[in-house]
mmCIF file with all atom_site columns, N, CA and C in Angstrom:
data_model
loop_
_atom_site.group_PDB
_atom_site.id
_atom_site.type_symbol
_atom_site.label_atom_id
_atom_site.label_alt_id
_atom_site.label_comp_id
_atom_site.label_asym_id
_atom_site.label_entity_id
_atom_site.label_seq_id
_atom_site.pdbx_PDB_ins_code
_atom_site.Cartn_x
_atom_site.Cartn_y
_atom_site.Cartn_z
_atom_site.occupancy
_atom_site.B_iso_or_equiv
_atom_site.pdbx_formal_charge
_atom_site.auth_seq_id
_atom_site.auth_comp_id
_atom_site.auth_asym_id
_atom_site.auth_atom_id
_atom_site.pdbx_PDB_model_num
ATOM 1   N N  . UNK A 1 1  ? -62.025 43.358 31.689 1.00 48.00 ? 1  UNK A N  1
ATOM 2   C CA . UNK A 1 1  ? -63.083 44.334 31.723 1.00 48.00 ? 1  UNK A CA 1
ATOM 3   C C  . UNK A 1 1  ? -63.867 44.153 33.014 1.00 48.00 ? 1  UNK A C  1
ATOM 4   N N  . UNK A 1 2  ? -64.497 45.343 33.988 1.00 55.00 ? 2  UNK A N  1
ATOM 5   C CA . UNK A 1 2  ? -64.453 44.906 35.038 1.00 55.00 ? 2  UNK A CA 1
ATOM 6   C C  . UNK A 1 2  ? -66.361 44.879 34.773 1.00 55.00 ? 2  UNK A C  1
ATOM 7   N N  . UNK A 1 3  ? -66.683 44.146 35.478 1.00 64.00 ? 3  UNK A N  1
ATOM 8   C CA . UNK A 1 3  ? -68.069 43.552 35.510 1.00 64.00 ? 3  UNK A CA 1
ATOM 9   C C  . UNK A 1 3  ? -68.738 43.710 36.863 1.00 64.00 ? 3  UNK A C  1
ATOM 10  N N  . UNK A 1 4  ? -69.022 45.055 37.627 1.00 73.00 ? 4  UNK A N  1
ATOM 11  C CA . UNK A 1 4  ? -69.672 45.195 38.876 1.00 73.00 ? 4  UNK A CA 1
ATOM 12  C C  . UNK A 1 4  ? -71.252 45.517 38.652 1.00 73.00 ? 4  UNK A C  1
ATOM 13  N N  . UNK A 1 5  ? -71.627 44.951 39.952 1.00 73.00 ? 5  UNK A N  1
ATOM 14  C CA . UNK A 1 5  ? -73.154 45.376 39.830 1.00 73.00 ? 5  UNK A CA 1
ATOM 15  C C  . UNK A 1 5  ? -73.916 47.084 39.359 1.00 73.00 ? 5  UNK A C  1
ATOM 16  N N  . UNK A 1 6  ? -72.574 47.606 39.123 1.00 78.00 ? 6  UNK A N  1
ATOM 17  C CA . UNK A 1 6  ? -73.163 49.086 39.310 1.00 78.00 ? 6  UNK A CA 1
ATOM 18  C C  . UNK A 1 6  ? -72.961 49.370 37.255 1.00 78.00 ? 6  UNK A C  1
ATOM 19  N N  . UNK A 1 7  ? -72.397 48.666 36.884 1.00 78.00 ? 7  UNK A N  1
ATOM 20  C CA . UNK A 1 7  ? -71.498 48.628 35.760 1.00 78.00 ? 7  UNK A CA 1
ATOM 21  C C  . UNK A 1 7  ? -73.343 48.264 34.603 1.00 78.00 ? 7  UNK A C  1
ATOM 22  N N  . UNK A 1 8  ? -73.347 49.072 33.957 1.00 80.00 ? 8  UNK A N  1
ATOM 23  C CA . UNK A 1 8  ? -75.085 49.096 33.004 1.00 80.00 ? 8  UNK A CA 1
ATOM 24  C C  . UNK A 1 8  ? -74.748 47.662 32.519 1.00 80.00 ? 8  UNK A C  1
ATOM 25  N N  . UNK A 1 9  ? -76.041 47.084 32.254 1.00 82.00 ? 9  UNK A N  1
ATOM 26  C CA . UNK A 1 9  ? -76.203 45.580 31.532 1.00 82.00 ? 9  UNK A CA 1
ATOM 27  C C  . UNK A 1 9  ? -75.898 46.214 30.152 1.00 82.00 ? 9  UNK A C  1
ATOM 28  N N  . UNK A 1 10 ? -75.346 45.244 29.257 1.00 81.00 ? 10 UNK A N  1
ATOM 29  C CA . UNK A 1 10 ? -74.641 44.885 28.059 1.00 81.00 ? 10 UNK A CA 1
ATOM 30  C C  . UNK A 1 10 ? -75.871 45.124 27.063 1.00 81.00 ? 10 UNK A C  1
ATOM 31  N N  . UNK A 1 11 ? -76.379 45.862 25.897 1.00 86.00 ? 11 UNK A N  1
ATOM 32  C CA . UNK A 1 11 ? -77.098 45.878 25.152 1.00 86.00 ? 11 UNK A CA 1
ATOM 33  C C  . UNK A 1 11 ? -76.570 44.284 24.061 1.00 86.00 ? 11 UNK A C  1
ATOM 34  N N  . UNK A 1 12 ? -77.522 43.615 23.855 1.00 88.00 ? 12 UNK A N  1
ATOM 35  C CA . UNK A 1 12 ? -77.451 42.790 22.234 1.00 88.00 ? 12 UNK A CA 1
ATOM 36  C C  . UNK A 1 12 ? -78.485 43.168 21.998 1.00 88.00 ? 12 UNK A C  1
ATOM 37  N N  . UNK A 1 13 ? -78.388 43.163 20.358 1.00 90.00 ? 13 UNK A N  1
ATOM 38  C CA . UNK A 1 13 ? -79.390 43.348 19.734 1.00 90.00 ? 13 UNK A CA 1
ATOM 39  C C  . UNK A 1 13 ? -79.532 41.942 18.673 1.00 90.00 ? 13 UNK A C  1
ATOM 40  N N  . UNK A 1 14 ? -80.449 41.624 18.150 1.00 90.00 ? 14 UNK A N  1
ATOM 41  C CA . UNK A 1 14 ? -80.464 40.328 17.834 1.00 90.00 ? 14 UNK A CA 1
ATOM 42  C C  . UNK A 1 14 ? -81.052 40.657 16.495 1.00 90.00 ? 14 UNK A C  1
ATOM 43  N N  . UNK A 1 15 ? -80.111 40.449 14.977 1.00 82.00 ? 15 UNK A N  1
ATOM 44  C CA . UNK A 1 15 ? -80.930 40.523 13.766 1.00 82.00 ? 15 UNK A CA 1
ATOM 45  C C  . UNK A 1 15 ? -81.270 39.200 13.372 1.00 82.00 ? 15 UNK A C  1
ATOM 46  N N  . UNK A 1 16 ? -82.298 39.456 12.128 1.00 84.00 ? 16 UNK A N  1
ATOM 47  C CA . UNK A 1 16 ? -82.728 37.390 11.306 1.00 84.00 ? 16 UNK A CA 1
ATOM 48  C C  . UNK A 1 16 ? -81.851 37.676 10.545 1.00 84.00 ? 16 UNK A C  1
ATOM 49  N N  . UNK A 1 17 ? -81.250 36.420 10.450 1.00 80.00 ? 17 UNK A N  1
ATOM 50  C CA . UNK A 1 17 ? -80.574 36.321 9.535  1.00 80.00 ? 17 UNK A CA 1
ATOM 51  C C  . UNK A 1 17 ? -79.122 37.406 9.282  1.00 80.00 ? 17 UNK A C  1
ATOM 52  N N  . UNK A 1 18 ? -78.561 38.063 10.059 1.00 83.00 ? 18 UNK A N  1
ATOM 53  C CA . UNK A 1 18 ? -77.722 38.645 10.597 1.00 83.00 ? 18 UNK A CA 1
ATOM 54  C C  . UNK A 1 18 ? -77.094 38.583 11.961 1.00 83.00 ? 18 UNK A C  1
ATOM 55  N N  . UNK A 1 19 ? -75.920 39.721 11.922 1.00 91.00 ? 19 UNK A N  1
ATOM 56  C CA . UNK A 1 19 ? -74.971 39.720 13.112 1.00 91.00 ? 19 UNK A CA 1
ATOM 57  C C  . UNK A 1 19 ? -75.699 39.652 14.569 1.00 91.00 ? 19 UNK A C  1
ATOM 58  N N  . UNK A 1 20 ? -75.078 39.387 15.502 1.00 92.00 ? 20 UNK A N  1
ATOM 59  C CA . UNK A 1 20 ? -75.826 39.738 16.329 1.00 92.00 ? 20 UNK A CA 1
ATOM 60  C C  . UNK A 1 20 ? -74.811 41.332 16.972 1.00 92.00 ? 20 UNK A C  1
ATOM 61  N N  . UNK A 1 21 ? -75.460 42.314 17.465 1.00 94.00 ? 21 UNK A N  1
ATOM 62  C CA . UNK A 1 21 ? -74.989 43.758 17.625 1.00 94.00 ? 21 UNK A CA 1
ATOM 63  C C  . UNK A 1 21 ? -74.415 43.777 18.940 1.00 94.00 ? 21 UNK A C  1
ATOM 64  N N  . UNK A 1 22 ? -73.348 44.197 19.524 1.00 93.00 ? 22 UNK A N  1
ATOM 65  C CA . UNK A 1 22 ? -73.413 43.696 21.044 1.00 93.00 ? 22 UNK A CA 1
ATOM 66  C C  . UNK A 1 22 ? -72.157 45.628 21.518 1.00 93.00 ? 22 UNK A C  1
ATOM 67  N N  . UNK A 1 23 ? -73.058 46.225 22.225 1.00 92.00 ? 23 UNK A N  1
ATOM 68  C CA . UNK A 1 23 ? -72.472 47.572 22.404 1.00 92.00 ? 23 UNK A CA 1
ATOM 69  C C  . UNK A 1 23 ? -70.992 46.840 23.161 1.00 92.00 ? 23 UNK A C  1
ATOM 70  N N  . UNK A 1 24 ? -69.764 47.372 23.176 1.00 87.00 ? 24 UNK A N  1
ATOM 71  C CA . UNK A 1 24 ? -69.148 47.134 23.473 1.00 87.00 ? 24 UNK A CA 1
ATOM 72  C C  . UNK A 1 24 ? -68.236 48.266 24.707 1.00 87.00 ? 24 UNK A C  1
ATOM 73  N N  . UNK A 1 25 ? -67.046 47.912 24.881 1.00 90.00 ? 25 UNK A N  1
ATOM 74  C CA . UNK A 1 25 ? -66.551 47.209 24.716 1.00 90.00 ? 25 UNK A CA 1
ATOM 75  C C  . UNK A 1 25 ? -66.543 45.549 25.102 1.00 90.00 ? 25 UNK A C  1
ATOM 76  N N  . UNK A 1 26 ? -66.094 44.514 24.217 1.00 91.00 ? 26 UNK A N  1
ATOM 77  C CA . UNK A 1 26 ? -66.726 43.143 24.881 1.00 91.00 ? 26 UNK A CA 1
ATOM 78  C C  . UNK A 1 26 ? -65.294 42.777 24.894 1.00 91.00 ? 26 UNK A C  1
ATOM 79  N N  . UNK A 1 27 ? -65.172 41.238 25.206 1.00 93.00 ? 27 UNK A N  1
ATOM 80  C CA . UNK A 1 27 ? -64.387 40.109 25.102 1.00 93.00 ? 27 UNK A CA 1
ATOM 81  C C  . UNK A 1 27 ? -64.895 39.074 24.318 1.00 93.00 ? 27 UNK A C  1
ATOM 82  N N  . UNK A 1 28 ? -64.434 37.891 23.793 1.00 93.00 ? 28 UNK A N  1
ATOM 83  C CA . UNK A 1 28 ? -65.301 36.894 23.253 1.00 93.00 ? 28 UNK A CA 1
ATOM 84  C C  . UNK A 1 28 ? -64.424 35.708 23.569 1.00 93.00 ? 28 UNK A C  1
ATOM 85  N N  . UNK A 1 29 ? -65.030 34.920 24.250 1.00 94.00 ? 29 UNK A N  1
ATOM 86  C CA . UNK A 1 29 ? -64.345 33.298 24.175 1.00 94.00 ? 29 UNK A CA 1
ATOM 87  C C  . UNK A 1 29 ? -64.551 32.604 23.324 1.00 94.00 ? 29 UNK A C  1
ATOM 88  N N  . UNK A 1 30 ? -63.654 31.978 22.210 1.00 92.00 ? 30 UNK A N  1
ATOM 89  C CA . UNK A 1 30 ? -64.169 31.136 21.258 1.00 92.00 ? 30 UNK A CA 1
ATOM 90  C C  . UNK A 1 30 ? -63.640 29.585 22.081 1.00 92.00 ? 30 UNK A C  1
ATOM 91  N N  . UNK A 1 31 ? -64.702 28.605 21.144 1.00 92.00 ? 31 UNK A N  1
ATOM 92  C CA . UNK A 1 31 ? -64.682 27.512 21.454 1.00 92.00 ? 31 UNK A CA 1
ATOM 93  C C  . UNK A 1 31 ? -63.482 26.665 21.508 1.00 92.00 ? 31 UNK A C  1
ATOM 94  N N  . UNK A 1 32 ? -62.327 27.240 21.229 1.00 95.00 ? 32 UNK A N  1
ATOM 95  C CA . UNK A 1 32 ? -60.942 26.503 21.472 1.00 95.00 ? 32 UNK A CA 1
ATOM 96  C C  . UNK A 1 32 ? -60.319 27.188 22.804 1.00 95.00 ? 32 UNK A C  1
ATOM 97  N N  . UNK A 1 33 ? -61.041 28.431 23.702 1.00 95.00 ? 33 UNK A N  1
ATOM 98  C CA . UNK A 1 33 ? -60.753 28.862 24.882 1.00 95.00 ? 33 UNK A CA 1
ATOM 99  C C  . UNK A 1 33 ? -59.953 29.896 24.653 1.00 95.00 ? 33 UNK A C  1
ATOM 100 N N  . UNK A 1 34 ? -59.688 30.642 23.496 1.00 95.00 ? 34 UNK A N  1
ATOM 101 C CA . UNK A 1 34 ? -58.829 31.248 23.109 1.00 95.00 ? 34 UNK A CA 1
ATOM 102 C C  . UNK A 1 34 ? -59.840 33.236 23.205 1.00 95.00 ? 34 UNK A C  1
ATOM 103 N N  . UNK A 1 35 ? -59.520 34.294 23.372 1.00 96.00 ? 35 UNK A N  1
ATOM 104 C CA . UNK A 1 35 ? -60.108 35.043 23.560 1.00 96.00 ? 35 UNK A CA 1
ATOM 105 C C  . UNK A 1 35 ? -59.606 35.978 22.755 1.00 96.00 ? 35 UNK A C  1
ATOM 106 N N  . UNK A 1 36 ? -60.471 36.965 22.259 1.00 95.00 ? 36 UNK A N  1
ATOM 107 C CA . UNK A 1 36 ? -60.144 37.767 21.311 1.00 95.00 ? 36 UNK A CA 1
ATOM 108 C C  . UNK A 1 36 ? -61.437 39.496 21.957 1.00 95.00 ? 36 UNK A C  1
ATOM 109 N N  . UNK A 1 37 ? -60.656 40.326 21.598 1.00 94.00 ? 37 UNK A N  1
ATOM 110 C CA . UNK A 1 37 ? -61.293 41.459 22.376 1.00 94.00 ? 37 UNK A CA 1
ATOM 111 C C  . UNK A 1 37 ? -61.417 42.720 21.155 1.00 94.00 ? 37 UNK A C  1
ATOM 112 N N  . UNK A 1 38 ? -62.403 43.616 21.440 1.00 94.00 ? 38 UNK A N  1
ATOM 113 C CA . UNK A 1 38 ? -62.639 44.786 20.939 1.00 94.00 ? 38 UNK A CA 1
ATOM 114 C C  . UNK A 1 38 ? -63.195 45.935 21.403 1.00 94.00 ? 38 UNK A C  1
ATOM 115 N N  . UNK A 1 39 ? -62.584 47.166 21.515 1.00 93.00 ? 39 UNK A N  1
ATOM 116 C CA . UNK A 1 39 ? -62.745 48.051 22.207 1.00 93.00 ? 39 UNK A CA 1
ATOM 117 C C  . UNK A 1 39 ? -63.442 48.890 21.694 1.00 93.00 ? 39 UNK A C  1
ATOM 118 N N  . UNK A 1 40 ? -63.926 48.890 20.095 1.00 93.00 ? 40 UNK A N  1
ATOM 119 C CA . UNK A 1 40 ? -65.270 49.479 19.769 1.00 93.00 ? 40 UNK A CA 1
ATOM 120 C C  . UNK A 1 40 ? -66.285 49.914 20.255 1.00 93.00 ? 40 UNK A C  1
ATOM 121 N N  . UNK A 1 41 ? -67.217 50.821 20.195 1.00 92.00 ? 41 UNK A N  1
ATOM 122 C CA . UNK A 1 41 ? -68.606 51.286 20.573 1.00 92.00 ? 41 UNK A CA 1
ATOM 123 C C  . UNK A 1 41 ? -69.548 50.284 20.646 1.00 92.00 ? 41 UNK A C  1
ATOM 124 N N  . UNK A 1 42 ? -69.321 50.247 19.198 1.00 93.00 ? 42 UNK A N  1
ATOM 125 C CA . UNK A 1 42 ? -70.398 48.434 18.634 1.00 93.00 ? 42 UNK A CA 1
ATOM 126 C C  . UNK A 1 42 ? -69.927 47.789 18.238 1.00 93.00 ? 42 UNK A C  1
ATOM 127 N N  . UNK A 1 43 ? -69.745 46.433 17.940 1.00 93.00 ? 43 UNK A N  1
ATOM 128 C CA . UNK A 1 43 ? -69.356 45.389 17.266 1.00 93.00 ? 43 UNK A CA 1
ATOM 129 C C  . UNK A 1 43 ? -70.888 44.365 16.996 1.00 93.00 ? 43 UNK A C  1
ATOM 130 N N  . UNK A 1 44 ? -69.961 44.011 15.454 1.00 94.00 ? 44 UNK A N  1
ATOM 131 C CA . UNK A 1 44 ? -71.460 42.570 14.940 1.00 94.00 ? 44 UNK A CA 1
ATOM 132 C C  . UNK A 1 44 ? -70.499 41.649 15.122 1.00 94.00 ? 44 UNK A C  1
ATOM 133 N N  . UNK A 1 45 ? -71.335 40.148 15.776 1.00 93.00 ? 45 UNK A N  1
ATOM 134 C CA . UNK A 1 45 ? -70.797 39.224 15.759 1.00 93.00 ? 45 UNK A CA 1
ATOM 135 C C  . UNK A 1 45 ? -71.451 38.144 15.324 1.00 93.00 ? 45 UNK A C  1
ATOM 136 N N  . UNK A 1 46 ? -70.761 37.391 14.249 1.00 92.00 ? 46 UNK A N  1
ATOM 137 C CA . UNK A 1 46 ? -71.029 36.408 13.154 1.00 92.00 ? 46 UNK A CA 1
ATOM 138 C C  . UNK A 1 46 ? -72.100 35.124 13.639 1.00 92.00 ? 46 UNK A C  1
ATOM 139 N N  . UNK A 1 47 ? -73.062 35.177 13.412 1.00 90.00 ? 47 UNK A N  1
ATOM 140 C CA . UNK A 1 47 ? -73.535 33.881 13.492 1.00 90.00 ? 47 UNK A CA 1
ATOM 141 C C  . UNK A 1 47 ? -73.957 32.884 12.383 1.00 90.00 ? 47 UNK A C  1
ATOM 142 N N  . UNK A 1 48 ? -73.495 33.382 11.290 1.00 89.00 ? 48 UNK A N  1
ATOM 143 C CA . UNK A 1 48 ? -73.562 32.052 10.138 1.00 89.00 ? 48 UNK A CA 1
ATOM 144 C C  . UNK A 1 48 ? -72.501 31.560 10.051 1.00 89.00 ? 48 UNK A C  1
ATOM 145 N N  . UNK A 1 49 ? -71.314 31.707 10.572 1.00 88.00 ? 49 UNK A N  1
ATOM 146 C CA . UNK A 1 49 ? -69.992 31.369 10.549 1.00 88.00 ? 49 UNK A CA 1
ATOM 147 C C  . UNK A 1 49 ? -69.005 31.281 9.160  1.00 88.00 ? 49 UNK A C  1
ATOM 148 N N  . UNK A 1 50 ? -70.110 32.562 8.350  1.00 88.00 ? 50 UNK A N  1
ATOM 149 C CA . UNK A 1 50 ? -69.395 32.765 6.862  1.00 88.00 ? 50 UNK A CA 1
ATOM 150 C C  . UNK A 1 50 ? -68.059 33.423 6.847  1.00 88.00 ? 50 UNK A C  1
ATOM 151 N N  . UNK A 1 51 ? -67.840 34.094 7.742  1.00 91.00 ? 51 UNK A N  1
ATOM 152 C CA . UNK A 1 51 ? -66.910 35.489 8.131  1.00 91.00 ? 51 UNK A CA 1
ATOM 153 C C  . UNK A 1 51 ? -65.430 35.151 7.988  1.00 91.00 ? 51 UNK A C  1
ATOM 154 N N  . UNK A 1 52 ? -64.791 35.658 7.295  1.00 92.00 ? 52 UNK A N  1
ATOM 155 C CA . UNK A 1 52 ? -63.931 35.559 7.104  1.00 92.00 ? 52 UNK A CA 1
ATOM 156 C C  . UNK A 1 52 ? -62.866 35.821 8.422  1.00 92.00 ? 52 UNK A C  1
ATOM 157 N N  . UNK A 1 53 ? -63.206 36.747 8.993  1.00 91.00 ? 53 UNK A N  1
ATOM 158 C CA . UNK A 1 53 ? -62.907 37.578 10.325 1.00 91.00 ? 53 UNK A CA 1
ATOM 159 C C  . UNK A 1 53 ? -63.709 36.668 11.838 1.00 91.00 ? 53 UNK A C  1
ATOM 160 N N  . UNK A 1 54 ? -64.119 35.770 11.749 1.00 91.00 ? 54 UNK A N  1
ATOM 161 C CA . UNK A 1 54 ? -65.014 35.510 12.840 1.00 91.00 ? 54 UNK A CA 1
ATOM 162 C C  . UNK A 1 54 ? -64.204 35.454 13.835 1.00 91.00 ? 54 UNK A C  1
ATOM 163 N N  . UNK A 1 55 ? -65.129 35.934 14.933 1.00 93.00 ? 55 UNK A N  1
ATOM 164 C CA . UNK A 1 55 ? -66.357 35.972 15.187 1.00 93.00 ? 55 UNK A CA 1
ATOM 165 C C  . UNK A 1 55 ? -66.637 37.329 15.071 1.00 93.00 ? 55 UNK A C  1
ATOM 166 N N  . UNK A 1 56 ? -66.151 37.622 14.257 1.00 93.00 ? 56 UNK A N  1
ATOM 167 C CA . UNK A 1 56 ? -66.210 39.567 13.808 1.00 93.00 ? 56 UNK A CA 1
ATOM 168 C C  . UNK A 1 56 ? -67.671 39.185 12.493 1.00 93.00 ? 56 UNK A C  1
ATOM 169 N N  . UNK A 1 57 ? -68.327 40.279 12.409 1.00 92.00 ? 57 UNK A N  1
ATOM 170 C CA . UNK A 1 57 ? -69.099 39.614 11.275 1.00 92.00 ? 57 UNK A CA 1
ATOM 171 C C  . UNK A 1 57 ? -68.649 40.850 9.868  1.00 92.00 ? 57 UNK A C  1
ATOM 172 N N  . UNK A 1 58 ? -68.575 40.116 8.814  1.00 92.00 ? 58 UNK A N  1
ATOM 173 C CA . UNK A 1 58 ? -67.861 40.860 7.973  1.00 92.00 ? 58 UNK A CA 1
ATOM 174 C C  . UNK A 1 58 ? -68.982 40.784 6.883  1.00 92.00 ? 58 UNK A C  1
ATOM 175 N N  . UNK A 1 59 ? -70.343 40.672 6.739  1.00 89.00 ? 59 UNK A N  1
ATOM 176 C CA . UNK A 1 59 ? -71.462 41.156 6.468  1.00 89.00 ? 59 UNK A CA 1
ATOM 177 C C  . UNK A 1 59 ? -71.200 39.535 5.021  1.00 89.00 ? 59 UNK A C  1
ATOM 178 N N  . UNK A 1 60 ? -70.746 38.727 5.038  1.00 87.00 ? 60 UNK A N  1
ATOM 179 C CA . UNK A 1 60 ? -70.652 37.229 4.146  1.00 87.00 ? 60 UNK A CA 1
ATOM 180 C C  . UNK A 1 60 ? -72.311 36.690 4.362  1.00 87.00 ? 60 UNK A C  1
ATOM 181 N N  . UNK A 1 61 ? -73.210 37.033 5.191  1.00 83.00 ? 61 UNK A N  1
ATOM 182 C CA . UNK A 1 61 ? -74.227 36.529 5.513  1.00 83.00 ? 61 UNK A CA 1
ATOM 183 C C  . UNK A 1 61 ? -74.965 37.311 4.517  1.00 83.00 ? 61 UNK A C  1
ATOM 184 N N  . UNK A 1 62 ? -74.794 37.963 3.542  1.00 81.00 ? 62 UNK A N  1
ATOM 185 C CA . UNK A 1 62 ? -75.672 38.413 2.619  1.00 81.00 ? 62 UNK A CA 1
ATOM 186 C C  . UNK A 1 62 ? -75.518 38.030 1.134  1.00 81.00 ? 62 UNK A C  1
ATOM 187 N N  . UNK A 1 63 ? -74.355 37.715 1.172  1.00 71.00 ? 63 UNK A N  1
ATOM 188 C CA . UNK A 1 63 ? -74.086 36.399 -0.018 1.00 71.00 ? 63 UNK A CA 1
ATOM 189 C C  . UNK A 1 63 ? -74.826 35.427 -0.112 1.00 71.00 ? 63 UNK A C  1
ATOM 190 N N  . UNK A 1 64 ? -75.410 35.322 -0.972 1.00 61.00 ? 64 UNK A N  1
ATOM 191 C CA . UNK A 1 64 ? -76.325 33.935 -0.749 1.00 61.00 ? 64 UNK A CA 1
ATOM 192 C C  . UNK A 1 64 ? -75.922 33.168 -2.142 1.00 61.00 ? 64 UNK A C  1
ATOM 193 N N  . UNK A 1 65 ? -75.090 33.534 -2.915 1.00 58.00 ? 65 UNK A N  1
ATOM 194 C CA . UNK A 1 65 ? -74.730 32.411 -3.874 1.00 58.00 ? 65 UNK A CA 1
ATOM 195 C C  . UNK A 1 65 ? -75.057 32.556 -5.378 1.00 58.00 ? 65 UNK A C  1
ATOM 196 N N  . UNK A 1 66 ? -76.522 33.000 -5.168 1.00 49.00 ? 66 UNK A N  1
ATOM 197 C CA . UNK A 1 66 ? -77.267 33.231 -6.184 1.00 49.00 ? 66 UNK A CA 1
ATOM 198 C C  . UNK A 1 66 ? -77.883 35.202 -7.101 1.00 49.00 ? 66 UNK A C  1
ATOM 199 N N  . UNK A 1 67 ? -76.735 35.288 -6.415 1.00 49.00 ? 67 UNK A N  1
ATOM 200 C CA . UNK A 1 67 ? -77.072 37.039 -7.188 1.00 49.00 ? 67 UNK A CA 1
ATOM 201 C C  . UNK A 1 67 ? -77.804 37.693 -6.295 1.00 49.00 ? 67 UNK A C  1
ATOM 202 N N  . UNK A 1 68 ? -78.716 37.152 -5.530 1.00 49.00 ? 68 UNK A N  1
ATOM 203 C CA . UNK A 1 68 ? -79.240 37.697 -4.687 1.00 49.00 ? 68 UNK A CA 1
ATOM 204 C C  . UNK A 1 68 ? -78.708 38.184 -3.543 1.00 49.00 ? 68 UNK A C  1
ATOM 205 N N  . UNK A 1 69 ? -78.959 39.304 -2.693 1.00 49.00 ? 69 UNK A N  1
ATOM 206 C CA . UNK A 1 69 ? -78.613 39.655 -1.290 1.00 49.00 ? 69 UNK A CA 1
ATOM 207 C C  . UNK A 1 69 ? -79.882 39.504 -0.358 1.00 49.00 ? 69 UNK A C  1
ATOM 208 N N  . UNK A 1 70 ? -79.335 38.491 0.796  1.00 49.00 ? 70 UNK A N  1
ATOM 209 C CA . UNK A 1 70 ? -80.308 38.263 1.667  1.00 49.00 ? 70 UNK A CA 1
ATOM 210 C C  . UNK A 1 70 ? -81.043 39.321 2.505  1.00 49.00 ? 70 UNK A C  1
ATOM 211 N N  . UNK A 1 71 ? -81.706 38.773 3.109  1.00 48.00 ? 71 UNK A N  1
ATOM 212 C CA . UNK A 1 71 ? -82.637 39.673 3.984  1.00 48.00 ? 71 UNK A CA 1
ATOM 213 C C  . UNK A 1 71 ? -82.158 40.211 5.256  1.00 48.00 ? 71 UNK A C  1
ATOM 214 N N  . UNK A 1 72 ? -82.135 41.364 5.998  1.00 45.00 ? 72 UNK A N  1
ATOM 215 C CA . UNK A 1 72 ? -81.644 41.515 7.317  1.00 45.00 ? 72 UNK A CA 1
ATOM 216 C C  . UNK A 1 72 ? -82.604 41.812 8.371  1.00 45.00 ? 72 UNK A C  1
#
């Protein structure tokens, strides 16, 4: 994906306790160096590391165990 100065800065959006929103299209390096890509509009990406799909977020962060659905 080409990355020039003329090229608009990257929107994230940052939820509590949720995905973080990142307009795409992105790339993602995971921590074994291995890269995984999506050509989507938007993509959420997992930060409780519940996701079945990670670093895709597959909305597991609202499970909380107890009957309840968490907060976003």
């Amino acid at each position: 994906m080409p990355n020039s100065p003329s090229d608009p800065p990257r929107r994230l959006t940052v939820r509590r306790r949720g995905p973080i929103l990142v307009d795409g299209p992105v790339e993602v390096e995971l921590e074994d160096g291995t890269t995984v890509s999506s050509d989507r509009f938007r993509v959420a990406l997992c930060t409780c590391r519940r996701s079945r799909r990670y670093p895709w977020c597959d909305t597991s962060h609202r499970d909380r165990g107890d009957g309840r659905r968490g907060e976003d």
